Coordinates of C-alpha atoms and ligand atoms in Angstrom, one line a residue:
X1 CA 12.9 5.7 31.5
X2 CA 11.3 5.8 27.9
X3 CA 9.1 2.6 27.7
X4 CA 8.1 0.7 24.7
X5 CA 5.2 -1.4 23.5
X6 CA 5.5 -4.8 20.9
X7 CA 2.9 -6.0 18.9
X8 CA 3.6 -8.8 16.2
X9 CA 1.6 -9.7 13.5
X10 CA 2.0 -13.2 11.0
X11 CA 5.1 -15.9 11.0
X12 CA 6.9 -17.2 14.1
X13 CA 10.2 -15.4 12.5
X14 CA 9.0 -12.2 13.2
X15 CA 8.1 -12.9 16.8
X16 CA 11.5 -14.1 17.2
X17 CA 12.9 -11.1 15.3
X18 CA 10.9 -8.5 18.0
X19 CA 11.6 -10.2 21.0
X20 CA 15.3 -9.2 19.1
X21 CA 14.7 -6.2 18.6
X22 CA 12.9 -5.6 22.5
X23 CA 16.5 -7.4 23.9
X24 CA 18.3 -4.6 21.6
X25 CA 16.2 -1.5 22.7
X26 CA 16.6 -3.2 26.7
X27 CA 20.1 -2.7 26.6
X28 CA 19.6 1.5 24.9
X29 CA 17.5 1.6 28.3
X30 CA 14.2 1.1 26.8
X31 CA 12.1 -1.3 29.0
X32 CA 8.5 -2.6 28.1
X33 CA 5.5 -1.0 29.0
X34 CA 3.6 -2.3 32.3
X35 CA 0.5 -3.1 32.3
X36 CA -2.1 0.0 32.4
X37 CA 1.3 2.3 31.6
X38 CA 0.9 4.5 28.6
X39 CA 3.7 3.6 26.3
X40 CA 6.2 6.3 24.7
X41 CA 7.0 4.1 21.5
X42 CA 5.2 1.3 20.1
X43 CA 6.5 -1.4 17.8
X44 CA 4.3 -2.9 15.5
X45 CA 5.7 -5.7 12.9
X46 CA 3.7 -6.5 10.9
X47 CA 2.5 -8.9 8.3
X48 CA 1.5 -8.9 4.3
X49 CA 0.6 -12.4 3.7
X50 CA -2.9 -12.0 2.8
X51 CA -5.2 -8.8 1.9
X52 CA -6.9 -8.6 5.5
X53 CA -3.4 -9.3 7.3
X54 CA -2.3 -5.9 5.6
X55 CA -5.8 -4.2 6.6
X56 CA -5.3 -5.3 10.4
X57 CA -1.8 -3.9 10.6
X58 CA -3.5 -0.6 9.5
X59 CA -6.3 -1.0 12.1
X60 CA -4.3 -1.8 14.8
X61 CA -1.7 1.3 13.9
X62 CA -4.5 3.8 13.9
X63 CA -6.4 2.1 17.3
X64 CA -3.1 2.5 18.9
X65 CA -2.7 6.0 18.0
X66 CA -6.3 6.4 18.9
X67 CA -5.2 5.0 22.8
X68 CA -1.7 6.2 22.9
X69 CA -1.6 9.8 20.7
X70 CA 1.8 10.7 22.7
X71 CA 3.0 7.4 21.6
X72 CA 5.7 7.6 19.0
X73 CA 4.8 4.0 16.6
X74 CA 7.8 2.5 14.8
X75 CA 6.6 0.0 11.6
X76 CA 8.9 -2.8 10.5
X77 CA 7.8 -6.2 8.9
X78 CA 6.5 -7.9 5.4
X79 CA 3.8 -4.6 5.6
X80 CA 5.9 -2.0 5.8
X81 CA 8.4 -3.4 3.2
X82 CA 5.6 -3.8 0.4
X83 CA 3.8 -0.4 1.4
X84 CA 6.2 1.6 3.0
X85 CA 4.8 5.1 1.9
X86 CA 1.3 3.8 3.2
X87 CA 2.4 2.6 6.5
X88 CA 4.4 6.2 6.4
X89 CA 1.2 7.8 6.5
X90 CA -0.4 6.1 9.0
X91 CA -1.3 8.2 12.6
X92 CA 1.5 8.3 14.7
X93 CA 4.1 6.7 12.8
X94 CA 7.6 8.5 13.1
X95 CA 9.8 5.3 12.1
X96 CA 9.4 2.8 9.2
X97 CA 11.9 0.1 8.6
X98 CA 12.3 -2.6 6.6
X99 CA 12.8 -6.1 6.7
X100 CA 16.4 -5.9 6.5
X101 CA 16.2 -3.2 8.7
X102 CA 15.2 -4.5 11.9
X103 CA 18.7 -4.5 13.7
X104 CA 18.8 -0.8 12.8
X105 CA 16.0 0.0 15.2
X106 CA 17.8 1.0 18.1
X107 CA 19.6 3.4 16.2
X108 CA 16.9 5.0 14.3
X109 CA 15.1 5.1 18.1
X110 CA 18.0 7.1 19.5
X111 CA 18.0 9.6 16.6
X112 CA 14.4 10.1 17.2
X113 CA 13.9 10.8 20.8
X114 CA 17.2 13.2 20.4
X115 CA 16.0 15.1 17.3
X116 CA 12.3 13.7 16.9
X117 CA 13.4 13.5 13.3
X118 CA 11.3 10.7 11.4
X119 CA 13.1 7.8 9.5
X120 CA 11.8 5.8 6.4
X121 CA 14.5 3.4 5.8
X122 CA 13.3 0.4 2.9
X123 CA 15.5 -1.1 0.2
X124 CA 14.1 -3.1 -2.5
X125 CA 14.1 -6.9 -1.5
X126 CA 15.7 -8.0 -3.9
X127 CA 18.7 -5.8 -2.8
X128 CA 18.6 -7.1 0.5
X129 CA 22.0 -9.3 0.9
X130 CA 22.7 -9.1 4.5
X131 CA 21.4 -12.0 7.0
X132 CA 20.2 -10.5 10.3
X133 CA 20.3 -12.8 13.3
X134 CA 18.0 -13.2 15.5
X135 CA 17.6 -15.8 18.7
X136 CA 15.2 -14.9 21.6
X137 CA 12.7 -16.7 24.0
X138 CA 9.0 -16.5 23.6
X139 CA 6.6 -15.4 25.6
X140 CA 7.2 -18.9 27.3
X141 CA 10.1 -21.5 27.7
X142 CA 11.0 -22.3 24.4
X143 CA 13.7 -20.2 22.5
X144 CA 13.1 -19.1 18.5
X145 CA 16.4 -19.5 16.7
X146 CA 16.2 -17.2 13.4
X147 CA 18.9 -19.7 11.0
X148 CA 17.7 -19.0 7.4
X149 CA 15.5 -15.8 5.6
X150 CA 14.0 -14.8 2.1
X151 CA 12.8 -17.3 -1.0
X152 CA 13.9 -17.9 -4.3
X153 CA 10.5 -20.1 -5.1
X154 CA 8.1 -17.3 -6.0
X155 CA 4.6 -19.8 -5.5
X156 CA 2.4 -18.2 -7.7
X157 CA 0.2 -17.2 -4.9
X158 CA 2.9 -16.1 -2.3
X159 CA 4.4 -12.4 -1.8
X160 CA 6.9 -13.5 0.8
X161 CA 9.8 -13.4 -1.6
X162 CA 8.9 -9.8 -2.7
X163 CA 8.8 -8.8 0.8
X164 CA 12.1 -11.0 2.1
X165 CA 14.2 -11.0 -0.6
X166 CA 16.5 -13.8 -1.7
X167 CA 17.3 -16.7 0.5
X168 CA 20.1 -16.4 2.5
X169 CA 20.8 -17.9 5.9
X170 CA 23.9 -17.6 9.0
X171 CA 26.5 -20.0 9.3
X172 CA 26.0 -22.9 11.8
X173 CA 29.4 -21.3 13.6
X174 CA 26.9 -18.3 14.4
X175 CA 23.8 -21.0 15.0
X176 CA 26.2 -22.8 17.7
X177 CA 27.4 -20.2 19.2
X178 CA 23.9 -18.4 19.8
X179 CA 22.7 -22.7 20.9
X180 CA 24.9 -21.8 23.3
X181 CA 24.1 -18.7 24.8
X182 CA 20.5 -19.9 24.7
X183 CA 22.4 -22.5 27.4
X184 CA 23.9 -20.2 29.3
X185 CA 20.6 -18.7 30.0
X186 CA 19.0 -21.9 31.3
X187 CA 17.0 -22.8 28.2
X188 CA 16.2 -26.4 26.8
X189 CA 13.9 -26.3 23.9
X190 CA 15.0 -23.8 21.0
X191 CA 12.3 -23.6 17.7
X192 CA 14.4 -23.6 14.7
X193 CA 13.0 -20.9 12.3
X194 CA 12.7 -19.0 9.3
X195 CA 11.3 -18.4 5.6
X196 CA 12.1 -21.2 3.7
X197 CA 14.5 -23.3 6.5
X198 CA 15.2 -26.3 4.0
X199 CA 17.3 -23.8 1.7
X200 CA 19.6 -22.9 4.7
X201 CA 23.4 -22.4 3.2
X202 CA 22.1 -21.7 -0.4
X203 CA 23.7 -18.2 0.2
X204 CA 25.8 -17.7 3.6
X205 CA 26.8 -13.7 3.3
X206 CA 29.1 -14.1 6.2
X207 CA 30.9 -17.7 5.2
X208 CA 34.3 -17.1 3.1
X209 CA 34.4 -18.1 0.0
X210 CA 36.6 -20.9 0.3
X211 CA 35.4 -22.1 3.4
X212 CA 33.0 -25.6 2.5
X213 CA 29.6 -25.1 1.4
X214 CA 26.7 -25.8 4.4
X215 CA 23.2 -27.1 4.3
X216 CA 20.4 -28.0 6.8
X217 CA 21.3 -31.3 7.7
X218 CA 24.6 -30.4 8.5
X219 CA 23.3 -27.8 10.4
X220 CA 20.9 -30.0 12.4
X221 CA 23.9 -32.3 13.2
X222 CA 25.9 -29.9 14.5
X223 CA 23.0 -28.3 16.6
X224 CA 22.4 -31.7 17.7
X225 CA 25.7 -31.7 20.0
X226 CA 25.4 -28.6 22.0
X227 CA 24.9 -29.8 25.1
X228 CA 22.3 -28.3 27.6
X229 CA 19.9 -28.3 24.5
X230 CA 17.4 -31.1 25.4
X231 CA 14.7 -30.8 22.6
X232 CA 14.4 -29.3 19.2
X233 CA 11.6 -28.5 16.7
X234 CA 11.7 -27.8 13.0
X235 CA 9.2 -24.8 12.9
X236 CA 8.4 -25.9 9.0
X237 CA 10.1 -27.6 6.3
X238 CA 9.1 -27.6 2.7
X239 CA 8.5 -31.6 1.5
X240 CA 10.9 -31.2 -1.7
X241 CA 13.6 -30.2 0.8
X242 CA 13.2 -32.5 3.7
X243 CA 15.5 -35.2 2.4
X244 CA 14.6 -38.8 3.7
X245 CA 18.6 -38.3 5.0
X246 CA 16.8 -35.4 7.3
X247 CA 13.9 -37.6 8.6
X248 CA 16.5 -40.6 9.0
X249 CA 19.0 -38.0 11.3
X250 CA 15.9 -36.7 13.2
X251 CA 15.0 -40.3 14.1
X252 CA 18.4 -41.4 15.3
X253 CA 18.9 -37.7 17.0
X254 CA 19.6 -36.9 20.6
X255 CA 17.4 -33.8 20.6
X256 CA 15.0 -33.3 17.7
X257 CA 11.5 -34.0 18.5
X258 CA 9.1 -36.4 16.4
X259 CA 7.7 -33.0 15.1
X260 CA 7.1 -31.6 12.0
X261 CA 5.4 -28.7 10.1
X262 CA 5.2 -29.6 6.3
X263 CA 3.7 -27.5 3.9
X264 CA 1.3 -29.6 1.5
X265 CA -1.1 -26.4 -0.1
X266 CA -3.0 -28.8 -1.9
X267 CA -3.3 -32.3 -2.2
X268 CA -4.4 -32.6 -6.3
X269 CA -1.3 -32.3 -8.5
X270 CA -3.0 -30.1 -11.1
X271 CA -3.5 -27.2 -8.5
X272 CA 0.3 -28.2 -7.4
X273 CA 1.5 -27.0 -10.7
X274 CA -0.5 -24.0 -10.7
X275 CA 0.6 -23.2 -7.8
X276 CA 4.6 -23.7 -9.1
X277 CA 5.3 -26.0 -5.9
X278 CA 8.5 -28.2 -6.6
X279 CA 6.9 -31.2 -5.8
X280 CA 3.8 -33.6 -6.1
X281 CA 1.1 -35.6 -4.2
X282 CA 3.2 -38.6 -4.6
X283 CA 6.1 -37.4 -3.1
X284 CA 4.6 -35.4 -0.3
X285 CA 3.0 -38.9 0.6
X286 CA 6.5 -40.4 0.4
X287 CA 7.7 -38.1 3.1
X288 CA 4.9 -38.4 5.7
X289 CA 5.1 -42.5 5.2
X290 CA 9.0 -42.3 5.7
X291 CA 8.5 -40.0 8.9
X292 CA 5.5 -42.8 10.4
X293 CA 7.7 -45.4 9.8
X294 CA 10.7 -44.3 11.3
X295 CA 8.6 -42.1 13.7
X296 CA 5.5 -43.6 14.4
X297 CA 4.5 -41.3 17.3
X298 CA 5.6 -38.1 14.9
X299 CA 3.1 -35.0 15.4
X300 CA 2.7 -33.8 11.9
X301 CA 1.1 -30.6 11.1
X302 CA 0.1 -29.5 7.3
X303 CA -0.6 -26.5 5.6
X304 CA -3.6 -26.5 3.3
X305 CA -4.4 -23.6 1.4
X306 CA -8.0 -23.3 -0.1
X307 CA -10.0 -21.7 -2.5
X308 CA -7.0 -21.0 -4.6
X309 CA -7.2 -19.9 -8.0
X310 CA -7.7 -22.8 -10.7
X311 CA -8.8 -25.1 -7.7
X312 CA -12.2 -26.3 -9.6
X313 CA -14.7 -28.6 -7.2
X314 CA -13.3 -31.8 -8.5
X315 CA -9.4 -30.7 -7.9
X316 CA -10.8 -29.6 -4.5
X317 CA -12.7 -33.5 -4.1
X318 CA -9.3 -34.8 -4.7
X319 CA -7.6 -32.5 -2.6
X320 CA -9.3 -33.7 0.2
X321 CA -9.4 -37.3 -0.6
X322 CA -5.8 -36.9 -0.3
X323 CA -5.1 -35.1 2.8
X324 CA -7.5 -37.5 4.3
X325 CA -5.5 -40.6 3.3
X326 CA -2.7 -39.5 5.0
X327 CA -1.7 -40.4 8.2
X328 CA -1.4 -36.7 9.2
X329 CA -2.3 -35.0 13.1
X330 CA -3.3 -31.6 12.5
X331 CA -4.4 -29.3 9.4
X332 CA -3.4 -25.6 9.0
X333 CA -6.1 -24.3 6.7
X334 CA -6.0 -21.0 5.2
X335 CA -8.6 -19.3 3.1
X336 CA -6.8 -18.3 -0.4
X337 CA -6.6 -14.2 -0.6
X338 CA -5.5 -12.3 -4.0
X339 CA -2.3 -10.7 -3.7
X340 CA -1.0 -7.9 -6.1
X341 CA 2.1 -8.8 -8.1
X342 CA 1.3 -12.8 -7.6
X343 CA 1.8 -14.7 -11.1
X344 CA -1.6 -16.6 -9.6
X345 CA -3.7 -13.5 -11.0
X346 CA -3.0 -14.8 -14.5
X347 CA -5.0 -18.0 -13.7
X348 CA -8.8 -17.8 -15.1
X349 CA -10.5 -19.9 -12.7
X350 CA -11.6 -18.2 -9.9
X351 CA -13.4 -19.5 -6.8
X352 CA -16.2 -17.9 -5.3
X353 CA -16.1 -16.5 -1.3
X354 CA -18.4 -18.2 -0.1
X355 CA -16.9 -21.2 -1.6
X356 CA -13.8 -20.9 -0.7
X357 CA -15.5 -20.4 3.5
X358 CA -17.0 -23.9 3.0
X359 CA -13.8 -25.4 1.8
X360 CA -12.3 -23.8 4.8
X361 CA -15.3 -25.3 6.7
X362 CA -14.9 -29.0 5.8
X363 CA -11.2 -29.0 6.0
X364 CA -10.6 -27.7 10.0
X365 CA -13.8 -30.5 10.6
X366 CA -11.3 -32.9 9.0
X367 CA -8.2 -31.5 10.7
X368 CA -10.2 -31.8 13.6
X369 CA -11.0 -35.3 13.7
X370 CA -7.5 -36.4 12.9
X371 CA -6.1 -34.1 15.9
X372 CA -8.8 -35.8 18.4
X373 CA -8.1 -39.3 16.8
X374 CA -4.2 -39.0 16.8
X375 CA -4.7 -37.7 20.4
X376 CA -6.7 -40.2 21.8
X377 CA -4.2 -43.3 21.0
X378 CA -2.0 -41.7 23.7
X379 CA -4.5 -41.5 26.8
X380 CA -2.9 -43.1 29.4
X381 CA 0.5 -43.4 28.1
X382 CA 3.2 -41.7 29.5
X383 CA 5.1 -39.3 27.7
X384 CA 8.3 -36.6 28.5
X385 CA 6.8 -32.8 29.1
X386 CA 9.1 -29.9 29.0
X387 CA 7.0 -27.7 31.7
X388 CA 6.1 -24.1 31.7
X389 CA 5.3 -21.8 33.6
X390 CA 1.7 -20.0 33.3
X391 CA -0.4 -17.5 34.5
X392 CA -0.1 -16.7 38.0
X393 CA -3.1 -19.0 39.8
X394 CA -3.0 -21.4 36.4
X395 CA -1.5 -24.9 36.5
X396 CA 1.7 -25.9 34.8
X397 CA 1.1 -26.7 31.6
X398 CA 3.4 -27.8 28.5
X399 CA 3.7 -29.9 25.2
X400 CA 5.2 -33.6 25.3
X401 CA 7.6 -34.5 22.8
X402 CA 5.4 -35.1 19.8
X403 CA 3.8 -31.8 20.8
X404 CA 0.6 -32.7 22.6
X405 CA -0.5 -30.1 25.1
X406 CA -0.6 -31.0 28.6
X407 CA -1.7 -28.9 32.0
X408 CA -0.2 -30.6 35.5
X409 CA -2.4 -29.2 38.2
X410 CA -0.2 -31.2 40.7
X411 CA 2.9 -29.9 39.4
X412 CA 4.7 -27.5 41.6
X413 CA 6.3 -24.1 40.1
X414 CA 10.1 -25.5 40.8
X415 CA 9.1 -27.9 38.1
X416 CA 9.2 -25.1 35.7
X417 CA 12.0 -25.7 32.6
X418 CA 12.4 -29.0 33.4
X419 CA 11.5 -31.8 31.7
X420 CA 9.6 -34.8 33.2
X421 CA 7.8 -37.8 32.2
X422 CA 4.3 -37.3 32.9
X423 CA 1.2 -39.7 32.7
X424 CA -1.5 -38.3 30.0
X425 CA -4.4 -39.9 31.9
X426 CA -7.2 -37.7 30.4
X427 CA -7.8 -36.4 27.5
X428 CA -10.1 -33.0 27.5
X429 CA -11.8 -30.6 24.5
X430 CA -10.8 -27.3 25.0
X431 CA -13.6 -24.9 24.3
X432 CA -11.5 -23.8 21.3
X433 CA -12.1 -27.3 20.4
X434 CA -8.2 -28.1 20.4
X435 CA -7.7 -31.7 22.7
X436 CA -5.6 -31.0 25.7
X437 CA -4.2 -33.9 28.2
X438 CA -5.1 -33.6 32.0
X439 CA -1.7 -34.9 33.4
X440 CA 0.1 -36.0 36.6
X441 CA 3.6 -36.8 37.5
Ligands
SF4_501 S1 8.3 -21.5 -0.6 FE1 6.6 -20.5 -1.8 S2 5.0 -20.2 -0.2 FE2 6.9 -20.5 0.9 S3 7.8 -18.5 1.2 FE3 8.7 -19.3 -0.7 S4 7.4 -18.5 -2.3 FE4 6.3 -18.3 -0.4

């Protein structure tokens, strides 16, 4: 039986979108490697959001042709749509597929091992018009549901629209219907994903025309009454398009968690503009007070780029005074890299390397301290964990509602996928430095 490797690079959407494509190539007959088993094919999909995401798709293609010469390596992913030809003539690569190209796999698979004929199938992005679903489980309990794809925003630093095309997203018909298959398989906690998640119904390619326009609160309503679902997370929202209807809904909700991923980039408005968000500090503010108030136990998690082009010291100064005013939990900092094509090359101002490490420096100390301090208010509380399973000889482990990690050393397997109130009555540093909860029931 022809066995086949994954290995995903970048956004949760694309690990959602392999474990889619491993469930597609399952049912051709194609199972996944074992351990210490030299795999026939090897899926790589890959990522293009920054300079050295592109360079370690290229290194980890070549070190698995290296290990695995036999192996035939398929390329899909943001990579392979912006450098096809390059990714083409990488080692070992017999199949390379774009983004909207991924539900194709199987078939250009098939056609390979039968006639070992190569494939190099990429359209333009901004031809791409079809949505392709996607809706698997991770590597653990939770489920990825793929609702929304592509960007009409073009940031001036960002390549995602050139590699995704348009926004599009499925119709919440589709998203029930796949809720409840997720059901049907025994799951509770599905990850709502995407590109740009708060555009969903801007452009539905499978809704009739006459049939009444959709967006994501509607979505999130409807989601909300599938029963069987017992917790939902927005993977990331961008603050223009979480409406304060949106926060209000997820407050009153049944099953979505006080949980949210915001994008923020930077907290001075000059750099805002520069960077062509659709929003400023003042509003971004707006939307993390409505959450607290209405949510005061919300986990809220922030991208901050830094470094970025026209960020001068004293926009950076501000920045930072800004993020740490707000009463946010966690930072997700990430070093500014050039990207061809990007509208951010026009801007003069250009910050040094070795700058932009010690922004990156002070901002995870800062992201750090708020993580422990939000953390720490909760020791001793007790809080509902969906648990996992993990390791074989590891305790059960999982996240509480507002996403705080937990291990249950007295929790027996049985207790995996099911969610229980648990008692958070120590509070640990992991050597990664991240704070995790001992726990009992
Ligand atoms: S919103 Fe901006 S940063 Fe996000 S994917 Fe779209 S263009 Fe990129």
């Amino acid at each position: 039986m022809t066995s086949a490797l994954y290995h995903t690079f970048g956004c949760k959407l694309n690990f959602a979108e392999t474990s889619a494509v491993a469930s597609r190539m399952e049912r051709l007959g194609i199972r996944r490697v074992q351990a210490g088993e030299a795999p026939d094919l090897i899926f790589v999909n890959t990522c293009s959001v920054t300079g050295e995401a592109d360079k370690k798709c290229r290194q980890a293609i070549r070190s698995f042709n290296r290990r695995f010469p036999r192996a035939a390596i398929i390329v899909t992913g943001c990579y392979a749509q912006l450098k096809s030809e390059e990714a083409a003539s990488l080692p070992g690569v017999v199949i390379v597929a774009g983004n909207d190209r991924k539900g194709e796999i199987g078939r250009f698979v098939a056609d390979f091992l039968e006639s070992r004929r190569k494939t190099v199938d990429v359209i333009p992005a901004k031809d791409i018009r079809r949505f392709s679903p996607s809706c698997s489980r991770g590597d653990r309990t939770r489920y990825f549901l793929k609702v929304q794809d592509g960007c009409d925003c073009w940031c001036t630093y960002c390549t995602i629209p050139s590699a995704r095309g348009r926004s599009r997203s499925a119709t919440i018909r589709q998203l029930v219907s796949q809720a409840e298959e997720v059901v049907a398989q025994g799951g509770k906690e599905i990850v709502i994903t995407g590109v740009n998640i708060g555009d969903f119904g801007k452009r539905q390619p499978d809704l009739t025309p006459e049939a009444p326009r959709e967006d994501f609160l509607s979505l999130i309503k409807a989601l909300d009454n599938v029963a069987g679902i017992e917790r939902y997370r927005i993977s990331s929202i961008e603050p223009d398009l979480l409406t304060d209807e949106i926060i209000e809904f997820c407050a009153s909700s049944r099953a979505f968690m006080p949980h949210f991923h915001i994008p923020l980039q930077c907290g001075s408005d000059t750099v805002l503009r520069l960077m062509r968000r659709r929003y400023d500090s003042a509003l971004f503010r707006d939307k993390i007070i409505k959450i607290k108030e209405l949510m005061p136990d919300a986990f809220i998690g922030v991208d901050v780029m830094a470094g970025t082009r026209g960020e001068t010291i004293d926009e950076f100064n501000r920045s930072y005074d800004f993020i740490e005013s707000l009463p946010v939990t966690r930072l997700h900092v990430f070093p500014y890299s050039e990207r061809p094509g990007t509208r951010a090359l026009e801007i003069p101002h250009i910050v040094t390397q070795e700058e932009k490490h010690r922004r990156v420096e002070q901002l995870t100390a800062l992201s750090n301290r708020k993580m422990r301090e939000f953390a720490g208010k909760y020791v001793g509380s007790t809080r509902p964990v969906l648990l996992e399973h993990t390791r074989p000889g590891q305790p059960m482990s999982g996240f509480t509602d507002n996403y705080l990690k937990v291990r249950l050393p007295d929790a027996p397997p049985s207790t995996d996928n099911t969610i229980l109130p648990a008692t958070l009555s120590e509070l640990l540093i992991t050597p990664t430095g991240e704070p995790e909860f001992l726990a009992t029931l």
